[in-house]
mmCIF file of N, CA, C and O in Angstrom:
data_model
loop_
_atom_site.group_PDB
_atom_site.id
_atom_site.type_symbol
_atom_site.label_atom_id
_atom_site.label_comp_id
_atom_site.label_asym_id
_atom_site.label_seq_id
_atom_site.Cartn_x
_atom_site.Cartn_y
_atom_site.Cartn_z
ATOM 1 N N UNK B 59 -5.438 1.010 -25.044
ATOM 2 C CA UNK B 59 -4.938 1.904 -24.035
ATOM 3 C C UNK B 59 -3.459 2.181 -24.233
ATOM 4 O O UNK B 59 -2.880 2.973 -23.489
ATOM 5 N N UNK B 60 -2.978 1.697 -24.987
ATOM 6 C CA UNK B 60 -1.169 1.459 -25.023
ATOM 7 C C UNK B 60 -0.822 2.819 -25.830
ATOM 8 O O UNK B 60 0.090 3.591 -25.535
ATOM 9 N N UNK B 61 -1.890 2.986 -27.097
ATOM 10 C CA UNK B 61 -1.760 4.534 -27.914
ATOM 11 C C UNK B 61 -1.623 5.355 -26.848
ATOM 12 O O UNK B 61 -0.548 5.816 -26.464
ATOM 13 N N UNK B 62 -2.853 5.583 -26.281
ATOM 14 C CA UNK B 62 -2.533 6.731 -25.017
ATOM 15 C C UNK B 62 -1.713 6.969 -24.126
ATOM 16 O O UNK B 62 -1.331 8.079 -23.756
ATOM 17 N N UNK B 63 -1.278 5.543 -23.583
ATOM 18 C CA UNK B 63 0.145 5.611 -22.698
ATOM 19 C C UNK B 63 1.265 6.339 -23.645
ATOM 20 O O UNK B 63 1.457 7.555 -23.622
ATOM 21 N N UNK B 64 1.711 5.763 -24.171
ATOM 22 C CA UNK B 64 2.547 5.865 -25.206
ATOM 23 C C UNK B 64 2.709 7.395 -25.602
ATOM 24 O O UNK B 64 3.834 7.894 -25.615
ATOM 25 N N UNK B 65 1.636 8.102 -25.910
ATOM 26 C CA UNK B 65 1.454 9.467 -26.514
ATOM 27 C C UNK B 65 1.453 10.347 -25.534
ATOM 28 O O UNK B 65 1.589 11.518 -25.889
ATOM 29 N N UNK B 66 1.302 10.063 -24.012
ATOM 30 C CA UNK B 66 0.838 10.997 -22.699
ATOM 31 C C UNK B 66 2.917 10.632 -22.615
ATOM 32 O O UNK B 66 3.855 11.402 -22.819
ATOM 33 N N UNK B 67 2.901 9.481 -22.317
ATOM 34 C CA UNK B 67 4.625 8.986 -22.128
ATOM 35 C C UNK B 67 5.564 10.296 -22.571
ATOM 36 O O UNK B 67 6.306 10.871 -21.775
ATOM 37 N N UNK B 68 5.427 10.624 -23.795
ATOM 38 C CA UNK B 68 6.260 11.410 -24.867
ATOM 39 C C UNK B 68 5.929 12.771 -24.229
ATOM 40 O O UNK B 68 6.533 13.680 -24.799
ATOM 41 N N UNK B 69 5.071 13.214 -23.116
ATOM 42 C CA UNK B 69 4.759 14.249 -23.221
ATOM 43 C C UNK B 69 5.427 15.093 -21.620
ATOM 44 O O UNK B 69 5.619 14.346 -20.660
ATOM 45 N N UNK B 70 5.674 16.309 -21.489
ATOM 46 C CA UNK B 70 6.059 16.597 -20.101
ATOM 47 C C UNK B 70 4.551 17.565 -19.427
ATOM 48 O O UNK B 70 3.556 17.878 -20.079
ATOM 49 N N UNK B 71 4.806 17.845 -18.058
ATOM 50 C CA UNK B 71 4.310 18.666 -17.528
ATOM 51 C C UNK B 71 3.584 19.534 -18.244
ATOM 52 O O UNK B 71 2.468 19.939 -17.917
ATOM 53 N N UNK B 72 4.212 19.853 -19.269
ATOM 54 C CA UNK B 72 4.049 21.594 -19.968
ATOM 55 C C UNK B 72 2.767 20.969 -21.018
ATOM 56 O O UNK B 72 1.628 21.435 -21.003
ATOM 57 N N UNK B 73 3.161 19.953 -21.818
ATOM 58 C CA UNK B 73 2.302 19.684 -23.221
ATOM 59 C C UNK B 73 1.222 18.716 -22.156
ATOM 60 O O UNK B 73 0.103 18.731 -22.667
ATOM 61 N N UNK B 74 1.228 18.056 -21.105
ATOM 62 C CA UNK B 74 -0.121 17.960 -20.207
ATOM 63 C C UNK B 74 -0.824 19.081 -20.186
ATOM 64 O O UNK B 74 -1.954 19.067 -20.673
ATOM 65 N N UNK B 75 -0.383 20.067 -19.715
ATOM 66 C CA UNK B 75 -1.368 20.822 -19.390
ATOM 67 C C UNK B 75 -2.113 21.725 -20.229
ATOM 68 O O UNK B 75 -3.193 22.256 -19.968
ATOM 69 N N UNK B 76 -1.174 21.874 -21.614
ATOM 70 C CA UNK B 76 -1.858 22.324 -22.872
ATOM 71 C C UNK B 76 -2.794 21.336 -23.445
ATOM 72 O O UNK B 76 -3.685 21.786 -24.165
ATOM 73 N N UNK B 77 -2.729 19.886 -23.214
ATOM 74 C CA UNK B 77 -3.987 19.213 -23.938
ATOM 75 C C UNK B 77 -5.119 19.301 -22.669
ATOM 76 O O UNK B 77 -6.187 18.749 -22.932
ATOM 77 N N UNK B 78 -5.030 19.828 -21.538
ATOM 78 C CA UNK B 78 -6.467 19.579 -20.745
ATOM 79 C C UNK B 78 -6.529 21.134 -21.469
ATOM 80 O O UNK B 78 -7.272 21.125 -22.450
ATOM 81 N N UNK B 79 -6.113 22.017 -21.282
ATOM 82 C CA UNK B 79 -6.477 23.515 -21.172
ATOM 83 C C UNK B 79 -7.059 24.102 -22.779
ATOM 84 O O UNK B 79 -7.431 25.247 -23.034
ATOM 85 N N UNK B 80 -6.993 22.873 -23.758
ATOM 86 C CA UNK B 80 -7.207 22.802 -25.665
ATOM 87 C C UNK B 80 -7.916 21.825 -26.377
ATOM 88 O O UNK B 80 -8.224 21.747 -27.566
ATOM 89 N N UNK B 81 -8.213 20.726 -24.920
ATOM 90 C CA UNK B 81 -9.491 19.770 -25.627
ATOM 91 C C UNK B 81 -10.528 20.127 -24.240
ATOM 92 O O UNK B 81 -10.124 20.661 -23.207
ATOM 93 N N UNK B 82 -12.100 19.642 -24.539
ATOM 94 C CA UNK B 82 -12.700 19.167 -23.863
ATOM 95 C C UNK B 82 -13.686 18.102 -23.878
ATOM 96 O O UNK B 82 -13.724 17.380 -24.874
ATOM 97 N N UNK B 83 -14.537 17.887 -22.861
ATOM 98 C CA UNK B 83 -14.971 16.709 -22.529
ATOM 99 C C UNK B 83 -16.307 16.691 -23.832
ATOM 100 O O UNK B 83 -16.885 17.748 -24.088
ATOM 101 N N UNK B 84 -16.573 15.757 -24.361
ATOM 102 C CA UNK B 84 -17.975 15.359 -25.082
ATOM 103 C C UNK B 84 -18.492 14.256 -24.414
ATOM 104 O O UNK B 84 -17.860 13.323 -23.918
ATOM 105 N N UNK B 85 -19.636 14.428 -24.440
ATOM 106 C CA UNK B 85 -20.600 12.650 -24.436
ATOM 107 C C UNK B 85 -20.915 12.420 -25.879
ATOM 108 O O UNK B 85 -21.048 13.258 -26.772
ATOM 109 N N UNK B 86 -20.991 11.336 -25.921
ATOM 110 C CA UNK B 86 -21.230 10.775 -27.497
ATOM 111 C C UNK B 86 -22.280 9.738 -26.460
ATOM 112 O O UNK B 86 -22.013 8.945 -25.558
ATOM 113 N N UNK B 87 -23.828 10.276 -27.214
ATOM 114 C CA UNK B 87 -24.803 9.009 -26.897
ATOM 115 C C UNK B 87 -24.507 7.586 -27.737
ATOM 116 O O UNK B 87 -24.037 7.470 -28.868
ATOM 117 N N UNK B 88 -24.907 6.628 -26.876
ATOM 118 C CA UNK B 88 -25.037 5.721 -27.648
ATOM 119 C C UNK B 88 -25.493 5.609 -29.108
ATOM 120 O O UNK B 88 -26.511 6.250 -29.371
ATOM 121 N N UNK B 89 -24.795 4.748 -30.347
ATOM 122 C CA UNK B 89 -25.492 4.646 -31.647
ATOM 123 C C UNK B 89 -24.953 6.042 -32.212
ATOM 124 O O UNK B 89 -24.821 6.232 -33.421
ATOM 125 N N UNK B 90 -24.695 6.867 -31.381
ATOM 126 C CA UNK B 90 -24.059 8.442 -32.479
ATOM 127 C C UNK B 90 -22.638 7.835 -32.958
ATOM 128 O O UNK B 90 -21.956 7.024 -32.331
ATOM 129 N N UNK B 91 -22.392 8.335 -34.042
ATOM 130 C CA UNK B 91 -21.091 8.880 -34.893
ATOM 131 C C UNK B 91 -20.225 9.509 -34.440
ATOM 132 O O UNK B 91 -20.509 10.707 -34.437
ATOM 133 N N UNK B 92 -19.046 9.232 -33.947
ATOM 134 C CA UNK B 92 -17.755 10.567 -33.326
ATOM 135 C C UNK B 92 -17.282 10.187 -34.962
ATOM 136 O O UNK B 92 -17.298 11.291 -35.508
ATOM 137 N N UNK B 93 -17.087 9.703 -35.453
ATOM 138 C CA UNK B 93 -15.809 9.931 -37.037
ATOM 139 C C UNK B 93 -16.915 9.533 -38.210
ATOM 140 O O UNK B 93 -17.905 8.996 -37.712
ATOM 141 N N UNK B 94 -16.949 9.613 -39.032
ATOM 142 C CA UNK B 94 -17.437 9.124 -40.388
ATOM 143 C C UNK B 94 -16.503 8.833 -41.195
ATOM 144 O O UNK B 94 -15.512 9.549 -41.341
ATOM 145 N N UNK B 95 -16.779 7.354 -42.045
ATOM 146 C CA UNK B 95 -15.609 7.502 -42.846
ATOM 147 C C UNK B 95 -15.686 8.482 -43.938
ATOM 148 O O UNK B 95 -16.570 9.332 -44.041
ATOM 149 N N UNK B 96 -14.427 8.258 -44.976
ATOM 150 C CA UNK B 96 -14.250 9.709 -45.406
ATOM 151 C C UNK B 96 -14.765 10.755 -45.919
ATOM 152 O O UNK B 96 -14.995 11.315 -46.991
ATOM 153 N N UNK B 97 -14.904 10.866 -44.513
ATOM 154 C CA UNK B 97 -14.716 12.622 -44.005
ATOM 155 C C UNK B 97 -13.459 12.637 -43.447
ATOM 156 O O UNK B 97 -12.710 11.675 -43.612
ATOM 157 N N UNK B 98 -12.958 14.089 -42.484
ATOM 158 C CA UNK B 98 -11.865 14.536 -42.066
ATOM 159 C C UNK B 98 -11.986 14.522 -40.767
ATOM 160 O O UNK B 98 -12.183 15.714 -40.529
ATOM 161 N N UNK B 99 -12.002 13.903 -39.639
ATOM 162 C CA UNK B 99 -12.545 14.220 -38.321
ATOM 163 C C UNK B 99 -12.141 15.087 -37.958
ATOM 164 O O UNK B 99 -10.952 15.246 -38.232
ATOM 165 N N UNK B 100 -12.895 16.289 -37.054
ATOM 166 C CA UNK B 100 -12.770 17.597 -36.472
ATOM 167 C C UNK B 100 -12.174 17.750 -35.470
ATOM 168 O O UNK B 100 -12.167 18.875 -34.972
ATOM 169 N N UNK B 101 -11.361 16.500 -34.736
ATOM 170 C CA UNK B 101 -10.431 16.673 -33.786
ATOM 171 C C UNK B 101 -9.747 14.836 -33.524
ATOM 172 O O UNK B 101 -10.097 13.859 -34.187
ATOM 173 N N UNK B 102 -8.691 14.846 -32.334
ATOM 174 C CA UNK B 102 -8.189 13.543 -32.056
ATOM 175 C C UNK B 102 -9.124 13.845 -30.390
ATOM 176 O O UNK B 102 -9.446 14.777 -29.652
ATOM 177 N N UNK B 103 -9.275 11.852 -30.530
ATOM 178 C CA UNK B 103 -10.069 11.692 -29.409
ATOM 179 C C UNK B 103 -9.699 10.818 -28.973
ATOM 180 O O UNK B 103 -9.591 9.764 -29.599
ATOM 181 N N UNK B 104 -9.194 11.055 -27.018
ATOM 182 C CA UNK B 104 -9.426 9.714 -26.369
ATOM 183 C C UNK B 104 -10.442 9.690 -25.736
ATOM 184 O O UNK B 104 -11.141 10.486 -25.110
ATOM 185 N N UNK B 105 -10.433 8.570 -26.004
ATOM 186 C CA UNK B 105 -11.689 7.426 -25.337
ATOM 187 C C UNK B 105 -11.654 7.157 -23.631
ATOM 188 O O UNK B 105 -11.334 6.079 -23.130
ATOM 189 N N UNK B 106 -12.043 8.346 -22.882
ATOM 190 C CA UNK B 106 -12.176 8.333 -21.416
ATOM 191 C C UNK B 106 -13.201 7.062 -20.534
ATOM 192 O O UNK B 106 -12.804 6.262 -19.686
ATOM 193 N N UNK B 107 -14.176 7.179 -20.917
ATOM 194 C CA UNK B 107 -15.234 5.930 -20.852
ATOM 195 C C UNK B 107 -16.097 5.401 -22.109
ATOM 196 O O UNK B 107 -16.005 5.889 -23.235
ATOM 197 N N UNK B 108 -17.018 4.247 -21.729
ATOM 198 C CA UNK B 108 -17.580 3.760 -22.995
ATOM 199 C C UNK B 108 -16.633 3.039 -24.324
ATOM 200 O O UNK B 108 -15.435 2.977 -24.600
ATOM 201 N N UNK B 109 -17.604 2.671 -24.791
ATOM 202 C CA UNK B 109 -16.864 1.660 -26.164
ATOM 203 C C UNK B 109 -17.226 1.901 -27.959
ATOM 204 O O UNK B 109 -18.311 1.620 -28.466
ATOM 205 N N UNK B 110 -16.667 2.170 -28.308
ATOM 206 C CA UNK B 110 -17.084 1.939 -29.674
ATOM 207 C C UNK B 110 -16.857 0.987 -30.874
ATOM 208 O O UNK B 110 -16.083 0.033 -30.783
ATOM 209 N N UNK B 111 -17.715 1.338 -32.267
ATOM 210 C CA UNK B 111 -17.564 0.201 -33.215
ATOM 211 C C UNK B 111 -16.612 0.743 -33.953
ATOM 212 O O UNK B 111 -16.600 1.974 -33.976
ATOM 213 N N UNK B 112 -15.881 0.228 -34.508
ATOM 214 C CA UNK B 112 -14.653 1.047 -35.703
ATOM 215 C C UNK B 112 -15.646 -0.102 -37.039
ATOM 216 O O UNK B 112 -15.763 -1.326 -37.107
ATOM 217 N N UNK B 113 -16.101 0.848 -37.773
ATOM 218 C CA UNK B 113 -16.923 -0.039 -39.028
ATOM 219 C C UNK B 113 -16.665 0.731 -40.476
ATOM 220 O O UNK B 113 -16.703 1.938 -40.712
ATOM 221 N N UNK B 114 -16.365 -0.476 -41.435
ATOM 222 C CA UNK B 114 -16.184 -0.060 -42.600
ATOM 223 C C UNK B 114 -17.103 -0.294 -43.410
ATOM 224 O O UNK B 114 -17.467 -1.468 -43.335
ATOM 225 N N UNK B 115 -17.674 0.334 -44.197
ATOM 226 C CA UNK B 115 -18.813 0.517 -45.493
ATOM 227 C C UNK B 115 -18.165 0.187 -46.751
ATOM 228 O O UNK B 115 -17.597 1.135 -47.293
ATOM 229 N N UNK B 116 -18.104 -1.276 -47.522
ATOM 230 C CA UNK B 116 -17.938 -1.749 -48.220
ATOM 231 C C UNK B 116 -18.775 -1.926 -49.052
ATOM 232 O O UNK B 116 -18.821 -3.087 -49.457
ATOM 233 N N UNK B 117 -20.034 -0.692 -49.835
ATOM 234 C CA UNK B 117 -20.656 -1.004 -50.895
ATOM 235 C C UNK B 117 -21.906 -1.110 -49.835
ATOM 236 O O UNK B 117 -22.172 -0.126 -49.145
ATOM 237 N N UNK B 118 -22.585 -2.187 -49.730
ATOM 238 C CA UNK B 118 -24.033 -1.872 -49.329
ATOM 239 C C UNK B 118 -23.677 -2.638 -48.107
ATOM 240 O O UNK B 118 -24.515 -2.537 -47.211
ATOM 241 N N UNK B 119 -22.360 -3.581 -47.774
ATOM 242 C CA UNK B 119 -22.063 -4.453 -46.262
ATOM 243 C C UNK B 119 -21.633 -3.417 -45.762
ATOM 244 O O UNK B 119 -21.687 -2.387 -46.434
ATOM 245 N N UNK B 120 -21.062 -3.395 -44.387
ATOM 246 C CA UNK B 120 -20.607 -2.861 -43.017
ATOM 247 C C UNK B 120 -20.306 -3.626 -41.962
ATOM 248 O O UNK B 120 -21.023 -3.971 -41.023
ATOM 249 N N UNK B 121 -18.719 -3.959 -42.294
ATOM 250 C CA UNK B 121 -18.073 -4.522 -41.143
ATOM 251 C C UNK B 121 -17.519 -4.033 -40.130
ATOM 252 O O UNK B 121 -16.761 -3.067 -40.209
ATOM 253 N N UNK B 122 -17.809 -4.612 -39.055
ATOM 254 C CA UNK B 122 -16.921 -4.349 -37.948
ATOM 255 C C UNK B 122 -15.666 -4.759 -38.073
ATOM 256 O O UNK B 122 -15.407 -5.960 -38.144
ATOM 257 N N UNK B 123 -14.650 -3.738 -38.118
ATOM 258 C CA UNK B 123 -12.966 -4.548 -37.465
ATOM 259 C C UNK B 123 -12.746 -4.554 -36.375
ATOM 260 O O UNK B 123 -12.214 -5.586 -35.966
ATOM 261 N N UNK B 124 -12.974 -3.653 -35.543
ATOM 262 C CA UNK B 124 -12.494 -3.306 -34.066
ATOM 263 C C UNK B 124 -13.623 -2.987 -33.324
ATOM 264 O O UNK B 124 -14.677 -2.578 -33.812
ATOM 265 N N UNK B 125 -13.309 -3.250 -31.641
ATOM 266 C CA UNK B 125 -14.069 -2.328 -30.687
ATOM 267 C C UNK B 125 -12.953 -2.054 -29.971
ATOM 268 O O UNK B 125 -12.056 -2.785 -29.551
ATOM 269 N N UNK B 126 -13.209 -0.496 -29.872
ATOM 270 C CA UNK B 126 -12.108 -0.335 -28.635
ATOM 271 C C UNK B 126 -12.483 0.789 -27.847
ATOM 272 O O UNK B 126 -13.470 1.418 -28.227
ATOM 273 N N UNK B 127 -11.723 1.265 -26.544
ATOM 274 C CA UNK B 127 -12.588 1.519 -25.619
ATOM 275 C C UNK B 127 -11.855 2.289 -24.692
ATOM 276 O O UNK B 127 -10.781 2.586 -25.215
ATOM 277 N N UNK B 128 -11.952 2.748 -23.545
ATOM 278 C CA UNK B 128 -11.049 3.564 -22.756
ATOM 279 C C UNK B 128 -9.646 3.785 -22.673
ATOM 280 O O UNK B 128 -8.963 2.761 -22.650
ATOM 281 N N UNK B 129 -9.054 4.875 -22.624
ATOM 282 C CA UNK B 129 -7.759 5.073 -23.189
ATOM 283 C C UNK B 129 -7.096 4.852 -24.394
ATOM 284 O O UNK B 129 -5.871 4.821 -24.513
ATOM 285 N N UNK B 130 -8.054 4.673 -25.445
ATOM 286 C CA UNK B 130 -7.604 4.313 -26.820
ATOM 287 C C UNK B 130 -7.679 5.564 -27.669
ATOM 288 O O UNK B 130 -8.523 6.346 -27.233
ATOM 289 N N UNK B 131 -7.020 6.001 -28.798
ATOM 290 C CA UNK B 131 -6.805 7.511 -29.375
ATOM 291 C C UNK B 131 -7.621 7.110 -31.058
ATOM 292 O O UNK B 131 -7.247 6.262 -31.868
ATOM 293 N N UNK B 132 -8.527 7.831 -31.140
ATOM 294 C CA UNK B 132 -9.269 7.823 -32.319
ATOM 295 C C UNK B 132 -8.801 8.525 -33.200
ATOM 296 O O UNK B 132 -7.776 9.126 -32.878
ATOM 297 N N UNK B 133 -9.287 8.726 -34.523
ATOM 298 C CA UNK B 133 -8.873 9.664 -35.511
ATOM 299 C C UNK B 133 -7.195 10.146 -35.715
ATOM 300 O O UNK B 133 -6.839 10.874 -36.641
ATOM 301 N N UNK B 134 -6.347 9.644 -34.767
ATOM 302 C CA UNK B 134 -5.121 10.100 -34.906
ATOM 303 C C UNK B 134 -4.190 9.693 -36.139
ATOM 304 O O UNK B 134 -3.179 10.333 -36.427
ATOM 305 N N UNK B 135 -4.643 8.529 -36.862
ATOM 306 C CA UNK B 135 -4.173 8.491 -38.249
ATOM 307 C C UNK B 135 -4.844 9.635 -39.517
ATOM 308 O O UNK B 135 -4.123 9.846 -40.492
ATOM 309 N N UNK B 136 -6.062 10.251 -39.450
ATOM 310 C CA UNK B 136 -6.433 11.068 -40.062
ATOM 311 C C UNK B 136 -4.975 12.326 -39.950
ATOM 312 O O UNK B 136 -4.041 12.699 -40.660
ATOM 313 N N UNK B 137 -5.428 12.553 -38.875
ATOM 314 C CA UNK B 137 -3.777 13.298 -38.424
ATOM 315 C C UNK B 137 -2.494 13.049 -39.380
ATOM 316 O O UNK B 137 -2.160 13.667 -40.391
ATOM 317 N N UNK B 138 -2.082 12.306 -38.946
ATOM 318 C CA UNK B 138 -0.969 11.785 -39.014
ATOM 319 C C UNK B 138 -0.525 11.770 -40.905
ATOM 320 O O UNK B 138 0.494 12.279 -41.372
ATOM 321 N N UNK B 139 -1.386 11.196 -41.537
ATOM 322 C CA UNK B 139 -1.294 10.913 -43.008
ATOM 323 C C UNK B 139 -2.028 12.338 -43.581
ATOM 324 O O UNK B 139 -1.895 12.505 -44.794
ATOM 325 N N UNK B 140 -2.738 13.316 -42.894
ATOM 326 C CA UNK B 140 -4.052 14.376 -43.475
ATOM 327 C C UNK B 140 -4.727 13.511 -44.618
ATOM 328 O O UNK B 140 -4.697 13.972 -45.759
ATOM 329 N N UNK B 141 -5.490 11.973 -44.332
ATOM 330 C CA UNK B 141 -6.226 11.901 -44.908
ATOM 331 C C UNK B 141 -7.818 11.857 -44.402
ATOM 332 O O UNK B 141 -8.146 12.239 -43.279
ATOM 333 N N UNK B 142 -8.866 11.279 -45.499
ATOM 334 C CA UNK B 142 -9.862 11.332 -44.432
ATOM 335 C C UNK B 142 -9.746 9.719 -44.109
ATOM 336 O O UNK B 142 -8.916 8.904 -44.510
ATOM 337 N N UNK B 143 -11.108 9.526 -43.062
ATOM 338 C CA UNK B 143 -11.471 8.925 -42.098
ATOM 339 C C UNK B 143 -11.329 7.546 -42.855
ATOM 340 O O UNK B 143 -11.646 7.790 -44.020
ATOM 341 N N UNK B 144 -10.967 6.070 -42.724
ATOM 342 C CA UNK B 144 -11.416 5.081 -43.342
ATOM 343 C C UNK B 144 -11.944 4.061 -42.692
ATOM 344 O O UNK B 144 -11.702 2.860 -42.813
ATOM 345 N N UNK B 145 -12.829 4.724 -41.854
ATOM 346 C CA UNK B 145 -14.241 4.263 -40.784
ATOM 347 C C UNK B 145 -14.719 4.990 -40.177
ATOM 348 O O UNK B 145 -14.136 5.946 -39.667
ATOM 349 N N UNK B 146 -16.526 4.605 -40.007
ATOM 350 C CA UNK B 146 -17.011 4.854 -39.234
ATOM 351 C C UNK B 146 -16.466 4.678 -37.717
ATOM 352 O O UNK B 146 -15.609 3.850 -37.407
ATOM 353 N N UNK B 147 -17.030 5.495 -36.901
ATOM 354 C CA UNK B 147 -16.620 5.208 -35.600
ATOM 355 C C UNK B 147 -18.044 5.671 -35.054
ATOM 356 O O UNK B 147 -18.534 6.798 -34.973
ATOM 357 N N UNK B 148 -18.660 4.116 -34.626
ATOM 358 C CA UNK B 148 -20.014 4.759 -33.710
ATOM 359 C C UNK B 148 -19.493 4.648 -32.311
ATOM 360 O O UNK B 148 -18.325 4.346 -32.065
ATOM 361 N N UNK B 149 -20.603 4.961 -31.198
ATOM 362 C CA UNK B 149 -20.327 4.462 -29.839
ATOM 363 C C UNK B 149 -21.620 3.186 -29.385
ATOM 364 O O UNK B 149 -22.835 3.104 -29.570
ATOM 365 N N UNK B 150 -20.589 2.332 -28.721
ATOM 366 C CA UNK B 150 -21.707 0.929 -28.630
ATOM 367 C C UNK B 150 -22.312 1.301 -27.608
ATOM 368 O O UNK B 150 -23.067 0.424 -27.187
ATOM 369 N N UNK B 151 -22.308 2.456 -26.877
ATOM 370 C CA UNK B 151 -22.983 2.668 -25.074
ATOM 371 C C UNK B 151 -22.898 4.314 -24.935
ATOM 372 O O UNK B 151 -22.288 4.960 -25.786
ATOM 373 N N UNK B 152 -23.419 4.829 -24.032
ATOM 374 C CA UNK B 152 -22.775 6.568 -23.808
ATOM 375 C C UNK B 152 -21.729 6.538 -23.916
ATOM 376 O O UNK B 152 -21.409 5.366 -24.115
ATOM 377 N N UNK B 153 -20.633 7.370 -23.907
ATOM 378 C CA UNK B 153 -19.616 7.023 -23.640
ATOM 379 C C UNK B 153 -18.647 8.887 -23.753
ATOM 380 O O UNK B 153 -19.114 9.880 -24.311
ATOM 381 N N UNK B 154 -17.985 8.843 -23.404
ATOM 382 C CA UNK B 154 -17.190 10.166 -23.291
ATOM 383 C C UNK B 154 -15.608 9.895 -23.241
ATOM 384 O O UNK B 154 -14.835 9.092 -22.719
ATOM 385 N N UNK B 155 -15.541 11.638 -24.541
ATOM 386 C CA UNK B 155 -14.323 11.098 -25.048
ATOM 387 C C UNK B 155 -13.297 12.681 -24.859
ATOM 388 O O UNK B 155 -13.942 13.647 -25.267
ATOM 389 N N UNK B 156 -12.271 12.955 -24.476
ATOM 390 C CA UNK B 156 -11.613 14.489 -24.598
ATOM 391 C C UNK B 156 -11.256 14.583 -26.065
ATOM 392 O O UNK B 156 -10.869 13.624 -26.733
ATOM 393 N N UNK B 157 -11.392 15.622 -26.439
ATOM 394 C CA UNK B 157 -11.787 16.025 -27.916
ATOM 395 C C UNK B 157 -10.747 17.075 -28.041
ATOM 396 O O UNK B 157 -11.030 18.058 -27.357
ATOM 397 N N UNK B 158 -9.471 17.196 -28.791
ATOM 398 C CA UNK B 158 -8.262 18.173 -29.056
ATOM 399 C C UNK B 158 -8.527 18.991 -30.597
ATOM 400 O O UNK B 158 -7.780 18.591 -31.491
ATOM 401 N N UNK B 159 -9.343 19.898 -30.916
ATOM 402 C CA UNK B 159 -9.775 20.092 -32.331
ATOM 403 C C UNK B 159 -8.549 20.294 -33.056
ATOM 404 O O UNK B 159 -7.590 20.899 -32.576
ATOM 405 N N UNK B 160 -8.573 19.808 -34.170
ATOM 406 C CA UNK B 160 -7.533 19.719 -35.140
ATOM 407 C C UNK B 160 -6.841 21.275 -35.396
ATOM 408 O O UNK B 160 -5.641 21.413 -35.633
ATOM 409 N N UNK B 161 -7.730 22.327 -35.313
ATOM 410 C CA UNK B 161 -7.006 23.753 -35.341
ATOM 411 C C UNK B 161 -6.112 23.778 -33.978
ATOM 412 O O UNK B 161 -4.964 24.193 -34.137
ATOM 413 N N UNK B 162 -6.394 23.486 -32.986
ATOM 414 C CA UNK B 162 -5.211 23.499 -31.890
ATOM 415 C C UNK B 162 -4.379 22.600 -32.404
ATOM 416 O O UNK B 162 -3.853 22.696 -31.295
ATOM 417 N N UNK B 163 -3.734 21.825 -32.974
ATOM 418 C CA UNK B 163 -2.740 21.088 -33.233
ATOM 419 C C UNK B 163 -1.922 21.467 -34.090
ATOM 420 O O UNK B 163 -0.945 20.769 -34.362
#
């Protein structure tokens, strides 16, 4: 949750109201995919409710490193570096996330 504080923190009135009015809401069912690893994810996502797996594909294993979960910002290192993804990102439950597509940014 601290990414999101942190990133809403930096932001005023004005760039609030451009990320509600330039992302919207998804459900991600349980067991679906919001990121694949590399690939390029199609937008940055916080994590409004629900939890997910952050999992890496090492050859024929698949580890979990992380779960993380409401108020946490996905894909934003894809961003950040323009590389692709270096995890899966399933969801462990329904879960819903605001979705900012990478062409608005």
């Amino acid at each position: 949750m601290y990414q999101t504080l942190y990133f809403l923190a930096e932001m005023d009135d004005r760039d609030i109201d451009w990320l509600l009015a330039s992302g919207r809401r998804r459900l991600i069912p349980k067991n679906n995919a919001l990121i694949y690893q590399n690939s390029h994810p199609e937008a940055l996502y916080i994590i409004i409710e629900g939890m997910f797996s952050i999992r890496i594909q090492t050859g024929e294993e698949t580890i979990e490193v992380a779960q993380v979960g409401e108020g946490e910002l996905l894909g934003e290192l894809s961003f950040i570096d323009a590389r692709h993804a270096s995890a899966d990102v399933i969801a462990l439950e329904d879960s819903v996330v605001w979705a900012i597509p990478w062409t608005k940014l």
